Amino acid sequence: MDESIALPGPVSRRAGPSAPVRNGGWLALLVNLAVFALCAALAFSRNTLDLFGDFDGRFVLVELSNRLTFTLPGFTFYNDFLQSVGNIEFLTNPWAFFVYWPLHWFSDLDTSRVTVYLFIALFVFVSAYGLARLLSQGRNTALMAGWILGVVVTPFVPYPFICPILSIAPTSFLLVVSPVLGFWLVRQVGQSTLTRDALAALGLVVFLLYLLAINPPALPLLAAGTIPYAVIALLLIRRRSELVRMLAVLAAVAVIATCLRWPWYLLGLFNYSAPLVFPDDFTLPNLGPPYLSILFQGRMFGWAGPTLVVASAAGALLSLRHKARELRIAARVLMVFVISLLGARISYSLFGDWSRFSPFYLEIALWPLYGVFSAVLVQRTIGLIAAIAFGAARLVTGQDFATASARAGWLLPVGAAAVAAILATSQSPLPKEAFPPRVTAMVDILKSNIALGQDAAFKGRVATIIPVNAESPDDPWRQQLTVALKVWRTIGNDQQSIGLWYYNIPTLFVYNQFLSPVFHALVKRTLQRPVLPHSRNIEIFSHADARILRLLGVRYVIMLQTENPIGVLRATEEVAGQRWGLYELSAPNLASYSVTSVEVRRGLASTLDFVSDDLVDLTKAAVVPEEIDGPLTPVEASSVSMSGGNLHVAAKSAGRSLLIVPVEFSRCMELQDNRASSGSSEVRLVRADGVLTGIVFEREL
C-alpha cells in the first residue's frame, strides 16, 4: 500500500493504520475530480482554438454538428450529402456517442466545445487513476497519475506542447480509455464466481458493440492498443483455472462477434475504399522518428512528450522490484515497449525512412501507463524529499510530522492546480484561421441558392477547382490545402470544404477514409489534370470538365478566373494577387437527367470510357450494367429533397423512364415506394454511369 508517502524506519510505523485515508478515499477522488474539472474548464476556455483544432479537428466538429442536424436519432450511419455525391458519412455517431451531446445542448460554440473536452479530460483522468488502482497503487499515486495524464495530453496548454492528437481528433480519447476498461473487465475473470465471469463477458460484448456503433474505425487501432494490456493480464494469471476461465470468456466473446458478423462488417468498410482498390493512386506518409513515439517529437511539438516517456521509463525502472506484483509486471511490459521504440529509432538511423503503420497509434493506448509510472516517479521523489524534511523537523522540534503525508490526497489538488495553471498560462494560443468561417460574397450566394436543410430540395452542389503543380515536391493535397488555408486566412473562409459545410453547402470535395473506389476512378479519369498520386482520404479536383460536373449535380464552380469561363460569373474574390471566380453552370443534373438510350457495359474501365467520351450526350444516354426492358420515355417533371437522413425523389412520366439521381449508388440503399397506387408498376434501382443511382419507374415515382 502507498496511501501515505513511504518513510523509513520507526517513523513510518508510528504513522498508524491507514483506514481513515481509505474511508475518505472516494471523497478525495471526487474533490480532485472537481478541482481538475475546474482547472480544465478554465484552461480550455482560454484555449478554445485548440479544441477541435486545425483542419482535421474542424472537419470533425462540422461533421458532428451536421449529423445532429440531418440525421435521425439511433445507432445508424447515413450517406453524407455534403461530400462528393453521397459518400458514406464520417463514421462517428453523435446521437449514440454521449461525449458529443454538448454540441447539441448549447447554441454557443465555445461553450459546447469546452464541455466536450471537459468530458474527454475527465475520462482521461479517470483512466489513469483506475489503471493505477488496478496495478495495486494507493490513491495518492493514482490521483497523481490522473493529474499528470489529464493535464499533459489534453489541450490544457496551447499548441505546441505535446502531439495534438486529442485536439485535432478528439475521438482518439477512445484509444486512451478503452484498453483500460477492457483490462479491468478481463481482470474480473477467474477472481470469484462463474457468475462474475459471465458478467465480465457480457460487459466486453456490450462495450465492443457500443464501440462498433459509435466509431467502427477505432476498433482496428484499439485491437493493436490492447496488446500490451493483454500481455499484462496474461502475466498476472496465478492459477491454471484462472487461465482456462479467461480463455473461455475471450472465446465466448469471439464467437458472439463472429455470429453477429462484426469482422465482416469491418472488413467490408475498409476493403471497399479507394486506397485499397487503387493503391498506386495514393501515397503513404513517409514515417520518420516523430511518428514512432512522442519520445521523438520534441522538435515538432515540444518538451512534454519526451518528458512524459522518460519519466514513465524512470518510474518503471524504480518499480521493477516493487512489492506489488501487478506493478512489477506492468513495469516490465512498459520497459520492453520503450526499448522497442529505441530500437526502431536506431533502425531508422541505419535504414532511413519507411512508409507503414505508425506505432504512435499503439502508443496512445499506453498513455495511461505513462501517467501511472510518471506518478510513481513523482511520488518516490516527494517521498524522499518528505523523509528528509520530516526527519530534520523531528530533530529540531522533537515532533513527528509524518502523519501529514497521509493527507496528500487532500493536499494534492492545491499543488496540482497551481502547476496546471502555470502550464496553461505559460504561452499564448497561436493565431488560427477564423472559426466559425465568415460569410463571403461567394458563400452568401451559395447559402441562398443550394444550402441544404431539413426537407429542403436539392438544388445542386459546388466544386472548388485548385490547380496542382506536377513539379512541386509537395503532395497535391498539401498544395491544395496550402492554397485553401491562404484563402481562409485572407477572407475568412476556405471556400472549399469546412467553410462551406459549416453552412450546409454541399460540395464535390470529399475528405473521408472510406473514399468510394468508383467515384475516385471517375474523378481520376475526368477531373484531375495532371493525374498524380496523392494523400489517402482525399480526392483531388484540379480540372474543370463542365460536362462531368453537370452530370454529378454540380451547379457552381469556384476556380481561378480564366479567359474561357465554363459558366456565368456570379462573384469574384481576390486573394494574394489571384482572382477567384464563382461560376454557375447551366442545366446541371438535379435528378433531372432522364435518358432515353442505354448501353450495357459491366466493366468499370469500359463504363468510364463511355462516360468520359465527349461525344456522348449524358443528358440523353447512360451506361448501365444490366438490360432495361422496353423503350424509355423522358420524364415530365422531377425533384429530389432531403427528409431526415433520407432522400425523397418525385417524378412523373408518360411511360417507362430511367431517372439519373446525382447520388452515389449503393446496394445498401433501401427503397420505399410512397405512391398511392404502388401496385401499378415496379420501381427499382440500378447503377448508372458507373457511380450514380438510376431509378427505373413507370408514369409516377
XYZ file of C-alpha atoms in Angstrom:
701
model
C 0.000 0.000 0.000
C 1.183 3.551 -0.597
C -1.707 5.526 0.838
C 0.896 7.712 2.548
C 4.366 8.610 1.416
C 6.719 5.825 2.475
C 9.115 6.868 5.214
C 11.990 4.836 6.603
C 12.238 3.101 9.962
C 10.108 3.718 13.011
C 8.680 6.989 11.729
C 6.647 5.085 9.134
C 5.429 2.557 11.709
C 4.190 5.274 14.049
C 2.018 6.654 11.265
C -0.652 4.247 12.435
C -3.349 2.466 10.420
C -4.377 3.860 7.049
C -8.093 3.172 7.473
C -9.028 6.881 7.753
C -7.448 7.552 4.359
C -9.222 4.576 2.795
C -12.560 5.617 4.223
C -12.132 9.097 2.787
C -10.626 7.854 -0.470
C -13.707 8.260 -2.641
C -14.312 11.736 -1.264
C -10.679 12.627 -2.008
C -11.190 11.355 -5.571
C -14.325 13.468 -6.017
C -12.567 16.562 -4.645
C -9.640 16.010 -7.030
C -12.011 15.472 -9.956
C -13.906 18.648 -9.094
C -10.732 20.750 -8.876
C -9.352 19.136 -12.034
C -12.626 19.856 -13.886
C -12.491 23.499 -12.813
C -8.862 23.813 -13.945
C -9.678 22.112 -17.243
C -12.701 24.321 -17.907
C -10.637 27.474 -17.301
C -7.718 26.231 -19.420
C -9.951 25.115 -22.293
C -11.917 28.394 -22.211
C -8.630 30.230 -22.723
C -7.571 27.835 -25.452
C -10.746 27.275 -27.500
C -8.943 27.418 -30.857
C -7.125 24.188 -29.976
C -10.402 22.408 -29.211
C -11.298 20.641 -32.463
C -8.147 22.337 -33.754
C -6.597 22.632 -37.213
C -8.171 21.237 -40.365
C -8.904 17.753 -39.028
C -10.466 18.977 -35.799
C -12.710 21.497 -37.502
C -13.705 18.860 -40.003
C -14.801 16.621 -37.108
C -16.659 19.490 -35.428
C -18.599 20.437 -38.558
C -19.325 16.816 -39.450
C -20.680 16.042 -35.978
C -22.781 19.193 -35.912
C -24.253 18.384 -39.314
C -25.049 14.833 -38.233
C -27.108 16.218 -35.371
C -28.948 18.374 -37.896
C -29.508 15.970 -40.764
C -29.918 12.512 -39.247
C -32.423 10.808 -37.056
C -31.510 9.552 -33.558
C -30.305 5.994 -33.344
C -27.433 3.607 -33.959
C -27.422 4.299 -37.690
C -24.994 5.697 -40.258
C -26.191 7.591 -43.310
C -24.873 8.909 -46.581
C -23.109 12.231 -46.211
C -24.876 14.521 -48.676
C -22.453 17.374 -48.054
C -19.486 15.496 -49.578
C -18.917 14.070 -53.065
C -22.117 12.516 -54.438
C -23.271 10.993 -51.172
C -20.293 9.058 -49.892
C -20.577 7.005 -46.707
C -20.504 9.515 -43.881
C -17.824 10.198 -41.298
C -18.345 7.216 -39.020
C -18.828 8.790 -35.628
C -22.407 8.643 -34.426
C -23.092 11.747 -32.280
C -26.554 10.576 -31.268
C -25.148 7.446 -29.626
C -21.818 8.931 -28.526
C -22.725 10.925 -25.415
C -19.378 12.743 -25.267
C -20.547 14.820 -28.237
C -24.015 15.628 -26.909
C -22.921 19.110 -25.725
C -22.675 20.085 -29.398
C -26.469 19.830 -29.366
C -27.026 21.223 -25.865
C -25.532 24.695 -26.303
C -26.036 27.271 -29.009
C -22.729 28.930 -28.111
C -19.937 27.169 -29.994
C -17.224 27.856 -27.421
C -19.363 26.540 -24.562
C -20.149 23.327 -26.409
C -16.505 22.759 -27.366
C -15.264 23.343 -23.831
C -17.893 20.964 -22.440
C -16.991 18.217 -24.913
C -13.332 18.466 -23.975
C -14.178 18.610 -20.292
C -15.848 15.209 -20.683
C -12.794 13.906 -22.535
C -10.362 15.247 -19.929
C -12.340 13.651 -17.084
C -12.316 10.291 -18.854
C -8.557 10.567 -19.373
C -8.072 11.439 -15.675
C -10.213 8.509 -14.518
C -8.495 6.069 -16.901
C -5.058 6.844 -15.423
C -6.452 6.773 -11.877
C -8.263 3.484 -12.464
C -5.241 1.828 -14.058
C -3.062 2.809 -11.094
C -5.572 1.226 -8.728
C -5.699 -1.923 -10.887
C -1.912 -2.096 -10.547
C -2.234 -2.079 -6.722
C -1.235 1.537 -6.241
C -2.653 3.694 -3.473
C -4.993 6.585 -4.046
C -2.287 9.238 -3.804
C -0.284 7.719 -6.649
C -3.492 7.102 -8.625
C -4.617 10.708 -8.189
C -1.186 11.932 -9.214
C -1.406 9.763 -12.361
C -4.788 11.281 -13.205
C -3.493 14.821 -12.831
C -0.357 14.155 -14.867
C -2.093 12.493 -17.783
C -5.109 14.812 -17.747
C -3.003 17.966 -17.887
C -0.317 16.766 -20.290
C -2.239 15.027 -23.091
C -5.420 17.141 -23.288
C -5.331 20.724 -24.682
C -4.557 22.342 -21.315
C -1.563 24.105 -22.829
C -1.764 25.870 -26.211
C -0.042 24.221 -29.147
C 2.853 23.429 -29.408
C 3.260 21.425 -26.189
C 2.608 17.759 -26.970
C 1.320 15.897 -30.029
C -2.142 17.443 -30.512
C -3.877 14.193 -31.446
C -6.691 14.737 -28.933
C -7.016 18.313 -30.140
C -7.416 17.527 -33.826
C -9.019 14.072 -33.418
C -10.986 14.099 -30.145
C -12.393 10.630 -30.768
C -8.827 9.375 -30.214
C -9.510 9.549 -26.496
C -11.172 6.148 -27.013
C -7.678 4.788 -27.613
C -6.699 6.102 -24.178
C -9.627 4.934 -22.055
C -10.988 1.818 -23.803
C -7.992 -0.514 -23.235
C -8.060 0.340 -19.511
C -11.764 -0.501 -19.276
C -11.181 -3.726 -21.217
C -8.266 -4.572 -18.910
C -10.500 -4.083 -15.880
C -13.195 -6.343 -17.322
C -10.697 -9.083 -18.175
C -9.161 -8.867 -14.701
C -12.541 -9.727 -13.183
C -12.419 -13.154 -14.811
C -11.283 -16.048 -12.639
C -11.190 -13.980 -9.462
C -14.504 -15.099 -7.993
C -17.609 -16.929 -9.192
C -18.656 -18.091 -12.640
C -21.464 -15.552 -12.477
C -18.871 -12.811 -12.242
C -17.078 -14.298 -15.251
C -20.343 -14.266 -17.222
C -20.964 -10.633 -16.290
C -17.444 -9.722 -17.411
C -18.022 -11.463 -20.744
C -21.331 -9.652 -21.157
C -19.620 -6.374 -20.329
C -16.989 -6.973 -23.003
C -19.621 -7.816 -25.622
C -21.754 -4.768 -24.795
C -18.717 -2.487 -24.746
C -17.461 -3.759 -28.114
C -20.933 -3.405 -29.600
C -21.108 0.161 -28.338
C -17.714 0.975 -29.881
C -18.844 -0.610 -33.138
C -21.967 1.538 -33.085
C -20.320 4.870 -32.306
C -16.999 4.630 -34.161
C -16.161 1.453 -36.132
C -12.801 2.745 -37.472
C -11.440 2.871 -33.913
C -11.681 -0.900 -33.430
C -8.632 -1.951 -35.513
C -6.495 0.634 -33.700
C -7.920 -0.490 -30.361
C -7.057 -4.081 -31.217
C -3.408 -3.051 -31.547
C -3.530 -0.849 -28.453
C -4.895 -3.601 -26.224
C -1.962 -5.959 -26.919
C 0.237 -4.635 -24.055
C -2.698 -4.843 -21.636
C -3.481 -8.371 -22.796
C 0.140 -9.331 -22.116
C -0.066 -7.827 -18.627
C -3.335 -9.646 -17.939
C -1.843 -12.987 -19.038
C 1.314 -12.499 -16.974
C -0.806 -11.744 -13.906
C -2.543 -15.124 -14.038
C -1.617 -17.190 -10.984
C -3.574 -20.407 -11.461
C -4.326 -22.702 -14.357
C -8.055 -22.476 -13.617
C -7.867 -18.705 -13.973
C -6.222 -19.090 -17.389
C -8.870 -21.566 -18.520
C -11.702 -19.294 -17.413
C -10.140 -16.247 -19.073
C -9.652 -18.086 -22.359
C -13.243 -19.347 -22.146
C -14.567 -15.807 -21.714
C -12.477 -14.458 -24.583
C -13.556 -17.373 -26.788
C -17.204 -16.680 -25.961
C -16.778 -13.015 -26.917
C -15.084 -14.033 -30.182
C -17.889 -16.497 -31.011
C -20.567 -13.876 -30.370
C -18.722 -11.317 -32.504
C -18.368 -13.855 -35.314
C -22.021 -14.888 -35.166
C -23.035 -11.243 -35.343
C -20.626 -10.857 -38.304
C -18.696 -7.934 -36.816
C -15.458 -8.939 -38.616
C -17.257 -8.975 -41.965
C -18.721 -5.552 -41.268
C -15.297 -4.047 -40.539
C -13.656 -5.796 -43.485
C -16.397 -4.516 -45.751
C -15.869 -0.951 -44.585
C -12.114 -0.946 -45.020
C -11.834 -3.139 -48.101
C -14.262 -1.128 -50.226
C -12.218 2.055 -50.229
C -10.279 3.767 -52.977
C -6.824 3.457 -51.347
C -7.209 -0.331 -51.098
C -8.722 -0.853 -54.545
C -6.330 1.591 -56.261
C -3.227 1.596 -54.019
C -0.934 3.097 -56.691
C -3.084 6.238 -56.830
C -2.373 7.162 -53.218
C 0.786 7.947 -51.323
C 1.628 6.630 -47.883
C 3.109 9.049 -45.362
C 6.862 8.956 -45.002
C 7.171 7.970 -41.350
C 10.185 9.393 -39.582
C 11.031 9.233 -35.863
C 8.278 11.663 -34.770
C 5.700 9.121 -35.982
C 7.224 6.400 -33.838
C 6.536 7.948 -30.467
C 6.001 11.191 -28.587
C 9.500 10.459 -27.262
C 10.909 11.751 -30.572
C 8.539 14.702 -31.074
C 10.395 17.340 -29.062
C 11.384 19.472 -32.053
C 7.990 19.107 -33.668
C 5.629 19.712 -30.743
C 7.515 20.495 -27.520
C 9.126 19.004 -24.450
C 6.069 17.477 -22.785
C 6.016 14.255 -24.848
C 9.654 13.246 -24.359
C 9.457 14.222 -20.677
C 6.396 12.033 -20.125
C 8.052 8.986 -21.710
C 11.360 9.480 -19.898
C 9.600 9.995 -16.566
C 7.473 6.891 -17.072
C 10.540 4.819 -18.016
C 12.323 6.032 -14.873
C 9.256 5.172 -12.798
C 9.106 1.742 -14.398
C 12.768 1.119 -13.564
C 12.071 2.033 -9.943
C 9.110 -0.389 -9.958
C 10.913 -3.481 -11.249
C 11.416 -4.651 -7.652
C 8.211 -3.208 -6.215
C 6.363 -5.395 -3.740
C 3.155 -5.138 -5.817
C 3.332 -7.913 -8.426
C 0.892 -6.065 -10.709
C 3.124 -3.007 -10.855
C 6.257 -5.083 -11.436
C 4.750 -6.869 -14.424
C 3.359 -3.649 -15.932
C 6.792 -2.044 -15.476
C 8.453 -4.873 -17.414
C 5.950 -4.609 -20.264
C 6.432 -0.849 -20.456
C 10.230 -1.189 -20.444
C 10.048 -3.692 -23.319
C 7.912 -1.209 -25.288
C 10.265 1.727 -24.627
C 13.306 -0.371 -25.566
C 11.494 -1.366 -28.779
C 10.930 2.310 -29.573
C 14.627 2.998 -29.113
C 15.411 0.037 -31.364
C 13.078 1.377 -34.037
C 14.770 4.762 -33.786
C 18.169 3.143 -34.333
C 16.717 1.215 -37.285
C 15.531 4.480 -38.805
C 19.024 5.958 -38.448
C 20.514 2.944 -40.236
C 17.955 2.315 -42.957
C 16.201 5.654 -43.448
C 12.530 6.452 -43.970
C 9.764 3.920 -44.286
C 6.039 4.036 -45.027
C 3.902 1.751 -42.929
C 1.653 1.641 -39.877
C 2.822 4.085 -37.209
C 3.461 2.661 -33.712
C 2.290 6.031 -32.442
C -1.342 4.861 -32.526
C -0.460 1.861 -30.386
C 1.400 4.176 -28.017
C -1.704 6.298 -27.392
C -3.224 3.279 -25.646
C -0.163 3.215 -23.363
C -0.550 6.811 -22.234
C -2.330 5.744 -19.008
C 0.703 3.557 -18.226
C 2.924 6.565 -18.878
C 0.800 8.501 -16.412
C 0.971 5.771 -13.755
C 4.740 5.332 -13.838
C 5.356 9.070 -14.057
C 3.258 9.340 -10.905
C 5.354 6.602 -9.303
C 8.497 8.630 -10.051
C 6.963 11.838 -8.687
C 5.667 10.032 -5.597
C 9.065 8.445 -4.906
C 10.756 11.837 -5.317
C 8.279 13.527 -2.987
C 8.690 10.659 -0.553
C 12.454 11.108 -0.489
C 12.171 14.864 -0.009
C 9.489 14.388 2.654
C 11.570 11.818 4.506
C 14.478 14.255 4.685
C 12.238 17.165 5.670
C 10.283 15.232 8.305
C 13.473 13.776 9.747
C 15.019 17.219 10.038
C 11.827 18.634 11.567
C 11.726 15.879 14.178
C 15.356 16.525 15.142
C 14.692 20.244 15.535
C 11.248 20.191 17.205
C 11.021 16.713 18.650
C 7.593 16.294 16.980
C 6.526 13.705 14.423
C 5.106 15.262 11.230
C 4.946 12.020 9.250
C 1.189 11.618 9.580
C 0.769 14.744 7.465
C 1.776 12.683 4.439
C -1.435 10.670 4.740
C -3.365 13.815 3.863
C -1.688 14.113 0.469
C -4.893 13.058 -1.251
C -6.439 16.266 0.084
C -3.382 18.460 -0.430
C -2.686 17.259 -3.965
C -5.356 19.423 -5.692
C -3.700 22.593 -4.387
C -0.277 21.851 -5.813
C -1.602 20.172 -8.943
C -3.936 23.066 -9.709
C -1.046 25.512 -9.284
C 1.149 23.532 -11.686
C -1.721 23.207 -14.162
C -2.344 26.969 -14.007
C 1.326 27.720 -14.635
C 1.413 25.369 -17.616
C -1.880 26.619 -19.050
C -0.722 30.256 -18.924
C 2.884 29.599 -19.894
C 2.249 30.540 -23.516
C -0.453 32.240 -25.531
C -2.563 30.407 -28.109
C -1.251 30.771 -31.642
C -3.437 32.660 -34.153
C -5.723 30.369 -36.140
C -7.995 30.643 -39.126
C -11.338 32.311 -38.377
C -13.890 29.967 -36.882
C -16.787 29.939 -37.401
C -15.958 30.638 -41.054
C -17.089 34.007 -42.349
C -19.805 34.513 -44.939
C -18.093 35.866 -48.049
C -19.811 37.122 -51.173
C -19.489 33.680 -52.778
C -20.652 31.846 -49.677
C -23.663 34.150 -49.401
C -24.740 33.246 -52.945
C -24.240 29.540 -52.269
C -26.156 29.735 -48.975
C -29.081 31.396 -50.695
C -29.230 29.002 -53.629
C -28.007 25.495 -52.727
C -27.631 25.149 -48.927
C -29.378 22.038 -47.583
C -31.773 21.877 -44.686
C -34.452 19.633 -43.276
C -36.957 18.832 -46.035
C -35.058 21.127 -48.430
C -34.950 20.451 -52.138
C -31.594 19.516 -53.623
C -30.580 22.430 -55.870
C -27.060 21.390 -56.770
C -23.583 21.317 -55.272
C -20.377 23.303 -55.651
C -16.953 22.151 -56.842
C -13.765 24.002 -55.933
C -11.050 23.513 -58.528
C -7.488 24.234 -57.354
C -4.636 23.615 -59.806
C -1.658 21.473 -58.793
C 1.924 21.553 -59.991
C 3.438 18.227 -61.049
C 6.934 19.639 -60.496
C 6.302 20.630 -56.893
C 7.867 18.427 -54.184
C 4.662 18.803 -52.151
C 1.871 16.273 -52.312
C -1.086 17.536 -54.445
C -3.316 17.679 -51.384
C -0.684 19.653 -49.477
C -0.572 22.083 -52.393
C -4.325 22.492 -52.432
C -4.593 22.724 -48.638
C -1.945 25.470 -48.606
C -3.994 27.457 -51.114
C -7.256 26.849 -49.237
C -5.719 27.934 -45.912
C -4.325 31.072 -47.548
C -7.823 31.869 -48.825
C -9.244 31.171 -45.350
C -6.766 33.465 -43.586
C -7.322 36.227 -46.150
C -11.118 36.323 -46.475
C -12.227 34.180 -43.511
C -13.458 31.118 -45.419
C -11.613 28.371 -47.317
C -14.474 28.148 -49.865
C -13.533 24.527 -50.482
C -14.647 22.261 -47.623
C -15.132 23.199 -43.950
C -16.095 26.791 -44.716
C -18.892 25.534 -46.966
C -20.038 22.532 -44.936
C -20.451 24.779 -41.901
C -23.302 26.487 -43.777
C -24.725 23.170 -45.065
C -23.500 23.821 -48.598
C -22.947 20.505 -50.433
C -19.598 20.141 -52.180
C -17.995 17.715 -54.582
C -14.907 17.778 -52.353
C -14.570 14.756 -50.082
C -12.336 14.015 -47.089
C -13.063 10.509 -45.881
C -11.090 7.359 -45.098
C -13.826 5.382 -46.868
C -13.448 7.035 -50.265
C -15.595 5.366 -52.886
C -13.403 3.458 -55.395
C -15.811 4.078 -58.255
C -16.129 7.786 -57.547
C -12.341 8.039 -57.327
C -11.938 6.247 -60.643
C -14.310 8.703 -62.350
C -12.609 11.743 -60.794
C -9.174 10.470 -61.786
C -10.334 9.969 -65.376
C -12.106 13.305 -65.815
C -11.423 15.901 -63.102
C -7.682 15.594 -62.436
C -5.052 17.307 -64.582
C -2.344 16.175 -64.163
C -3.080 12.811 -62.585
C -0.766 12.465 -59.576
C -0.636 10.124 -56.579
C -1.917 11.939 -53.521
C -2.721 11.518 -49.849
C -5.184 8.910 -48.690
C -8.679 10.039 -47.697
C -8.684 12.960 -50.183
C -9.979 13.464 -53.706
C -8.095 15.977 -55.827
C -10.119 18.242 -58.154
C -7.714 20.154 -60.399
C -9.527 20.236 -63.766
C -12.975 21.611 -64.565
C -14.802 19.336 -67.013
C -18.201 21.041 -67.241
C -19.854 18.005 -68.819
C -18.911 15.680 -65.939
C -19.542 18.333 -63.291
C -23.116 18.789 -64.570
C -23.669 15.016 -64.514
C -22.621 14.936 -60.852
C -25.092 17.649 -59.897
C -22.566 20.495 -59.703
C -24.294 23.837 -60.193
C -21.487 26.159 -59.104
C -17.716 26.061 -59.615
C -15.131 28.064 -57.663
C -11.879 28.396 -59.617
C -9.255 30.868 -60.751
C -10.651 33.228 -63.347
C -9.756 32.266 -66.893
C -10.308 33.726 -70.343
C -12.634 30.827 -71.172
C -15.087 30.545 -68.263
C -17.194 27.394 -68.032
C -20.331 29.209 -66.866
C -21.815 32.525 -65.869
C -19.625 34.529 -63.478
C -21.595 35.325 -60.294
C -18.941 36.686 -57.890
C -15.202 37.265 -57.567
C -12.650 37.315 -54.734
C -9.022 38.441 -54.879
C -6.549 36.540 -52.697
C -2.798 37.249 -52.735
C -2.948 38.738 -56.200
C -5.049 35.902 -57.636
C -8.646 36.454 -58.683
C -11.098 33.655 -57.972
C -14.487 33.403 -59.609
C -17.779 31.732 -58.741
C -19.324 30.333 -61.931
C -22.824 28.952 -62.373
C -23.257 26.046 -64.791
C -26.326 25.735 -66.947
C -28.681 22.755 -66.621
C -26.916 20.616 -64.004
C -28.334 17.226 -63.109
C -30.743 17.871 -60.220
C -32.341 14.443 -60.634
C -33.363 15.894 -63.981
C -31.351 13.723 -66.365
C -33.845 11.311 -67.883
C -32.088 9.265 -70.540
C -33.798 7.622 -73.487
C -30.992 5.274 -74.533
C -28.790 2.964 -72.503
C -25.709 0.932 -73.225
C -24.835 -2.145 -71.183
C -21.232 -2.399 -70.012
C -20.189 -4.424 -66.978
C -16.527 -3.469 -66.584
C -15.572 -0.283 -64.770
C -12.928 0.763 -67.298
C -15.340 0.293 -70.200
C -18.063 2.154 -68.297
C -15.771 5.118 -67.696
C -14.747 5.088 -71.379
C -18.394 5.740 -72.174
C -18.879 8.444 -69.531
C -15.686 10.322 -70.394
C -16.373 10.303 -74.151
C -17.097 13.929 -75.084
C -19.251 12.764 -77.984
C -21.787 11.156 -75.618
C -24.682 13.363 -74.514
C -25.073 12.331 -70.873
C -28.433 14.089 -70.636
C -29.888 11.550 -73.092
C -27.700 8.426 -72.818
C -26.410 6.380 -69.899
C -24.361 3.258 -69.337
C -25.735 0.533 -67.039
C -24.519 -2.949 -66.019
C -27.802 -4.729 -66.867
C -30.502 -4.660 -69.516
C -33.525 -2.405 -69.041
C -36.546 -3.692 -70.927
C -38.753 -1.566 -73.141
C -38.405 1.892 -74.677
C -37.585 4.747 -72.303
C -39.580 7.990 -72.119
C -38.251 11.343 -70.841
C -39.679 12.461 -67.503
C -42.034 15.411 -67.487
C -41.051 16.682 -64.007
C -38.770 15.547 -61.208
C -37.336 16.685 -57.883
C -35.190 15.392 -55.038
C -35.200 16.660 -51.453
C -33.834 15.866 -48.002
C -36.037 14.225 -45.396
C -34.164 13.490 -42.183
C -31.462 11.065 -43.177
C -33.260 10.103 -46.379
C -33.794 11.386 -49.901
C -37.266 11.898 -51.294
C -37.485 11.617 -55.081
C -40.634 12.528 -57.023
C -41.165 12.326 -60.786
C -43.835 11.961 -63.476
C -43.580 10.404 -66.912
C -45.785 9.417 -69.814
C -44.315 5.907 -69.825
C -41.328 3.912 -68.621
C -38.377 6.103 -67.595
C -34.850 5.949 -66.217
C -34.089 8.882 -63.925
C -30.438 9.612 -63.063
C -30.147 10.900 -59.487
C -26.842 12.652 -58.642
C -26.268 10.459 -55.575
C -23.827 7.564 -55.400
C -25.358 4.153 -55.994
C -25.085 1.618 -53.209
C -26.531 -1.835 -52.697
C -27.139 -0.776 -49.087
C -29.859 1.633 -50.236
C -33.393 0.793 -49.186
C -36.218 1.849 -51.470
C -39.590 2.814 -50.018
C -42.395 3.418 -52.507
C -44.840 6.060 -51.274
C -47.138 6.163 -54.311
C -50.846 5.866 -53.667
C -51.127 3.177 -56.380
C -47.797 1.484 -55.795
C -49.027 -1.817 -57.195
C -49.329 -0.441 -60.723
C -45.643 -0.881 -61.608
C -42.308 -1.849 -60.152
C -39.740 0.726 -59.079
C -36.122 -0.405 -58.906
C -32.646 0.993 -58.508
C -29.786 0.439 -60.950
C -26.193 1.653 -61.117
C -25.936 4.319 -63.812
C -22.850 5.883 -65.402
C -20.657 3.847 -63.082
C -21.229 5.859 -59.937
C -24.741 7.339 -59.839
C -28.153 5.989 -58.889
C -30.648 5.240 -61.612
C -34.343 4.748 -60.833
C -36.474 2.788 -63.278
C -40.198 3.546 -62.956
C -43.395 3.954 -64.977
C -45.551 7.078 -65.036
C -45.254 8.046 -61.378
C -42.423 7.987 -58.849
